[in-house]
Short mmCIF file of C-alpha atoms in Angstrom, two decimals:
data_model
loop_
_atom_site.label_atom_id
_atom_site.label_comp_id
_atom_site.label_asym_id
_atom_site.label_seq_id
_atom_site.Cartn_x
_atom_site.Cartn_y
_atom_site.Cartn_z
CA MET L 1 161.19 -14.99 -37.83
CA THR L 2 160.80 -17.11 -34.72
CA ILE L 3 160.88 -13.99 -32.56
CA PHE L 4 158.18 -12.48 -34.70
CA ASP L 5 156.08 -15.65 -34.43
CA THR L 6 156.54 -15.69 -30.66
CA VAL L 7 155.52 -12.04 -30.36
CA LYS L 8 152.59 -12.59 -32.67
CA GLY L 9 151.43 -15.63 -30.64
CA THR L 10 151.76 -13.74 -27.37
CA VAL L 11 149.84 -10.76 -28.70
CA SER L 12 147.04 -12.90 -30.10
CA THR L 13 146.80 -14.71 -26.75
CA ALA L 14 146.53 -11.35 -24.98
CA VAL L 15 143.83 -10.17 -27.38
CA ASP L 16 141.90 -13.42 -26.86
CA THR L 17 142.17 -13.01 -23.09
CA ILE L 18 140.93 -9.43 -23.20
CA SER L 19 138.07 -10.48 -25.45
CA SER L 20 137.04 -13.33 -23.17
CA VAL L 21 137.13 -11.04 -20.12
CA ALA L 22 134.89 -8.52 -21.89
CA GLN L 23 132.47 -11.28 -22.88
CA SER L 24 132.32 -12.62 -19.32
CA ILE L 25 131.56 -9.11 -18.04
CA VAL L 26 128.72 -8.76 -20.53
CA GLU L 27 127.31 -12.19 -19.61
CA LYS L 28 127.52 -11.40 -15.90
CA ASN L 29 125.64 -8.13 -16.47
CA ARG L 30 122.94 -9.97 -18.41
CA THR L 31 122.51 -12.52 -15.64
CA ASN L 32 122.34 -9.81 -13.00
CA ALA L 33 119.75 -7.95 -15.07
CA LYS L 34 117.62 -11.11 -15.28
CA LEU L 35 117.89 -11.66 -11.54
CA ASN L 36 117.00 -8.03 -10.84
CA ARG L 37 114.00 -8.29 -13.15
CA LEU L 38 112.79 -11.40 -11.32
CA ARG L 39 113.27 -9.69 -7.94
CA LEU L 40 111.24 -6.76 -9.24
CA VAL L 41 108.43 -9.08 -10.35
CA MET L 42 108.37 -10.84 -6.97
CA LYS L 43 108.33 -7.55 -5.08
CA SER L 44 105.59 -5.95 -7.19
CA GLU L 45 103.39 -9.05 -7.04
CA SER L 46 103.87 -9.22 -3.28
CA GLU L 47 102.82 -5.58 -2.94
CA LEU L 48 99.79 -6.20 -5.15
CA MET L 49 98.83 -9.25 -3.09
CA ASN L 50 99.16 -7.26 0.15
CA ARG L 51 96.90 -4.53 -1.24
CA ALA L 52 94.32 -7.19 -2.13
CA TYR L 53 94.52 -8.64 1.39
CA ILE L 54 94.03 -5.17 2.88
CA ALA L 55 91.06 -4.45 0.61
CA LEU L 56 89.49 -7.81 1.51
CA GLY L 57 89.96 -7.19 5.23
CA LYS L 58 88.56 -3.68 4.89
CA GLN L 59 85.45 -5.01 3.12
CA LEU L 60 84.91 -7.64 5.80
CA TYR L 61 85.35 -5.09 8.57
CA GLU L 62 82.95 -2.59 7.00
CA SER L 63 80.32 -5.28 6.38
CA GLN L 64 80.56 -6.59 9.94
CA LYS L 65 80.37 -3.07 11.32
CA LYS L 66 77.21 -2.33 9.33
CA GLY L 67 75.76 -5.81 9.87
CA GLU L 68 75.58 -6.53 6.15
CA THR L 69 76.97 -9.36 4.07
CA VAL L 70 79.94 -8.86 1.75
CA SER L 71 79.18 -9.23 -1.94
CA ALA L 72 80.58 -12.47 -3.29
CA GLU L 73 81.55 -10.79 -6.56
CA ASN L 74 83.96 -8.37 -4.87
CA GLN L 75 85.45 -11.15 -2.78
CA GLU L 76 85.96 -13.36 -5.84
CA LYS L 77 87.84 -10.58 -7.64
CA LEU L 78 90.18 -10.11 -4.69
CA PHE L 79 90.63 -13.87 -4.27
CA GLU L 80 91.56 -14.10 -7.96
CA VAL L 81 94.12 -11.30 -7.62
CA ILE L 82 95.68 -13.01 -4.61
CA GLU L 83 95.85 -16.41 -6.32
CA LYS L 84 97.32 -14.98 -9.54
CA SER L 85 99.96 -13.11 -7.56
CA LYS L 86 100.89 -16.22 -5.58
CA ALA L 87 101.28 -18.22 -8.80
CA LYS L 88 103.41 -15.51 -10.45
CA ILE L 89 105.64 -15.23 -7.39
CA ALA L 90 106.11 -19.01 -7.32
CA ARG L 91 107.11 -19.10 -11.01
CA ALA L 92 109.50 -16.17 -10.59
CA ARG L 93 111.11 -17.80 -7.52
CA GLU L 94 111.59 -21.08 -9.36
CA CYS L 95 113.23 -19.33 -12.31
CA TYR L 96 115.41 -17.29 -9.92
CA ARG L 97 116.54 -20.49 -8.17
CA GLN L 98 117.35 -22.13 -11.51
CA ILE L 99 119.55 -19.22 -12.56
CA VAL L 100 121.35 -19.11 -9.20
CA ASP L 101 121.83 -22.90 -9.22
CA SER L 102 123.22 -22.82 -12.74
CA GLN L 103 125.71 -20.12 -11.67
CA ASN L 104 126.73 -22.23 -8.66
CA ASP L 105 127.24 -25.25 -10.92
CA ILE L 106 129.64 -23.22 -13.03
CA PHE L 107 131.76 -22.30 -10.00
CA TYR L 108 131.47 -25.41 -7.86
CA GLY L 109 130.85 -27.99 -10.56
CA ASN L 110 128.07 -30.48 -10.14
CA PRO L 111 128.72 -33.40 -12.50
CA ASP L 112 125.67 -35.36 -11.33
CA GLU L 113 123.17 -32.85 -12.62
CA GLU L 114 123.56 -31.35 -16.04
CA LYS L 115 120.78 -28.85 -16.49
CA SER L 116 120.74 -26.21 -19.15
CA TYR L 117 118.48 -23.21 -19.09
CA SER L 118 118.03 -21.03 -22.09
CA SER L 119 117.78 -17.29 -21.85
CA ASN L 120 114.38 -17.50 -23.58
CA GLU L 121 112.91 -19.27 -20.53
CA VAL L 122 113.96 -16.42 -18.28
CA VAL L 123 112.57 -13.75 -20.57
CA ASP L 124 109.31 -15.68 -20.97
CA ILE L 125 108.79 -16.05 -17.23
CA THR L 126 109.36 -12.37 -16.59
CA VAL L 127 106.90 -11.45 -19.29
CA ALA L 128 104.43 -14.01 -17.94
CA CYS L 129 104.78 -12.54 -14.47
CA SER L 130 104.05 -9.04 -15.64
CA ASN L 131 100.60 -7.93 -14.57
CA GLU L 132 100.35 -4.66 -16.45
CA SER L 133 97.31 -5.72 -18.47
CA ASP L 134 95.54 -7.57 -15.64
CA TYR L 135 94.70 -4.60 -13.43
CA GLU L 136 93.84 -0.93 -13.70
CA SER L 137 97.05 0.33 -12.08
CA SER L 138 100.40 -1.25 -12.74
CA PRO L 139 102.90 -1.78 -9.94
CA PHE L 140 105.63 -1.15 -12.53
CA GLU L 141 104.71 2.48 -13.20
CA ASN L 142 107.15 3.98 -10.71
CA ILE L 143 109.94 1.54 -11.41
CA GLU L 144 110.24 1.85 -15.19
CA ALA L 145 112.36 5.00 -14.99
CA GLN L 146 114.73 3.40 -12.47
CA VAL L 147 115.15 0.32 -14.62
CA LYS L 148 115.80 2.42 -17.71
CA THR L 149 118.53 4.45 -15.99
CA ALA L 150 120.14 1.26 -14.66
CA VAL L 151 120.16 -0.27 -18.14
CA ASP L 152 121.63 2.92 -19.59
CA GLU L 153 124.41 2.90 -16.98
CA ILE L 154 125.24 -0.74 -17.63
CA SER L 155 125.25 -0.29 -21.40
CA GLY L 156 127.54 2.73 -20.99
CA GLU L 157 129.98 0.66 -18.94
CA VAL L 158 129.92 -2.15 -21.49
CA GLU L 159 130.57 0.31 -24.32
CA GLU L 160 133.53 1.77 -22.41
CA VAL L 161 135.03 -1.69 -21.88
CA ALA L 162 134.52 -2.54 -25.56
CA GLU L 163 136.22 0.71 -26.61
CA LYS L 164 139.17 -0.01 -24.33
CA VAL L 165 139.49 -3.50 -25.78
CA GLU L 166 139.41 -2.11 -29.32
CA GLU L 167 142.04 0.51 -28.45
CA LYS L 168 144.28 -2.10 -26.88
CA ALA L 169 143.88 -4.36 -29.92
CA GLU L 170 144.84 -1.48 -32.22
CA GLU L 171 147.92 -0.71 -30.10
CA ILE L 172 148.99 -4.35 -30.22
CA LYS L 173 148.37 -4.48 -33.96
CA GLU L 174 150.53 -1.39 -34.46
CA GLU L 175 153.29 -2.92 -32.33
CA ILE L 176 153.20 -6.09 -34.39
CA THR L 177 153.30 -4.11 -37.63
CA SER L 178 156.25 -2.02 -36.46
CA ALA L 179 158.08 -5.14 -35.21
CA ASP L 180 157.43 -6.82 -38.56
CA GLU L 181 158.80 -3.80 -40.44
CA GLU L 182 161.92 -3.76 -38.25
CA THR L 183 162.44 -7.47 -38.84
CA ASP L 184 162.06 -7.03 -42.60
CA SER L 185 164.50 -4.09 -42.70
CA ASP L 186 167.11 -5.96 -40.58
CA SER L 187 167.07 -9.06 -42.77
CA GLU L 188 168.00 -7.28 -46.04
CA SER L 189 171.39 -5.88 -46.87
CA PRO L 190 171.73 -2.34 -48.21
CA GLU L 191 172.81 -3.58 -51.66
CA GLY L 192 169.86 -5.96 -51.84
CA GLU L 193 172.09 -9.08 -51.65
CA LEU L 194 171.70 -11.72 -49.01
CA PHE L 195 174.72 -12.78 -46.99
#
């Protein structure tokens, strides 16, 4: 029975290791998805801010060329777009830095600072940085399809890894069952009497 217990312990350790590796892969993919989402927010807000700068410069140029004054209402709208974009970029950068710092703390260990960031904070900041309802055209229109395909690819990979883990666990379970049956058949005598 000690051999069986040893085999059983080894197999359960292997299953636990495979399970922990699969979980770490899933967590790494989630973190990378959050970071990619934050990069996307920063890029789209930067592009929106640049368009507002261009529109503001164009208005000033046209008004100077014609000798007229620029309407304060149009300028205020563009100033508001620029300020909102700057604020959203700053929040996204701060969240990005927090995630990267927390990953570095895991690898390099920083006992002086113990910060914990929940995944809800990251989701909230990306939703808060979204500007789809603020303006007529969304900078996310062209990117939604790319993000969806990337998510589909990642989920497919995760499903494949999970299937492999399940298959391996079934193989190990079958090996344990067959080893247990062999041990049981070896321990009994043909007449049913013990030696």
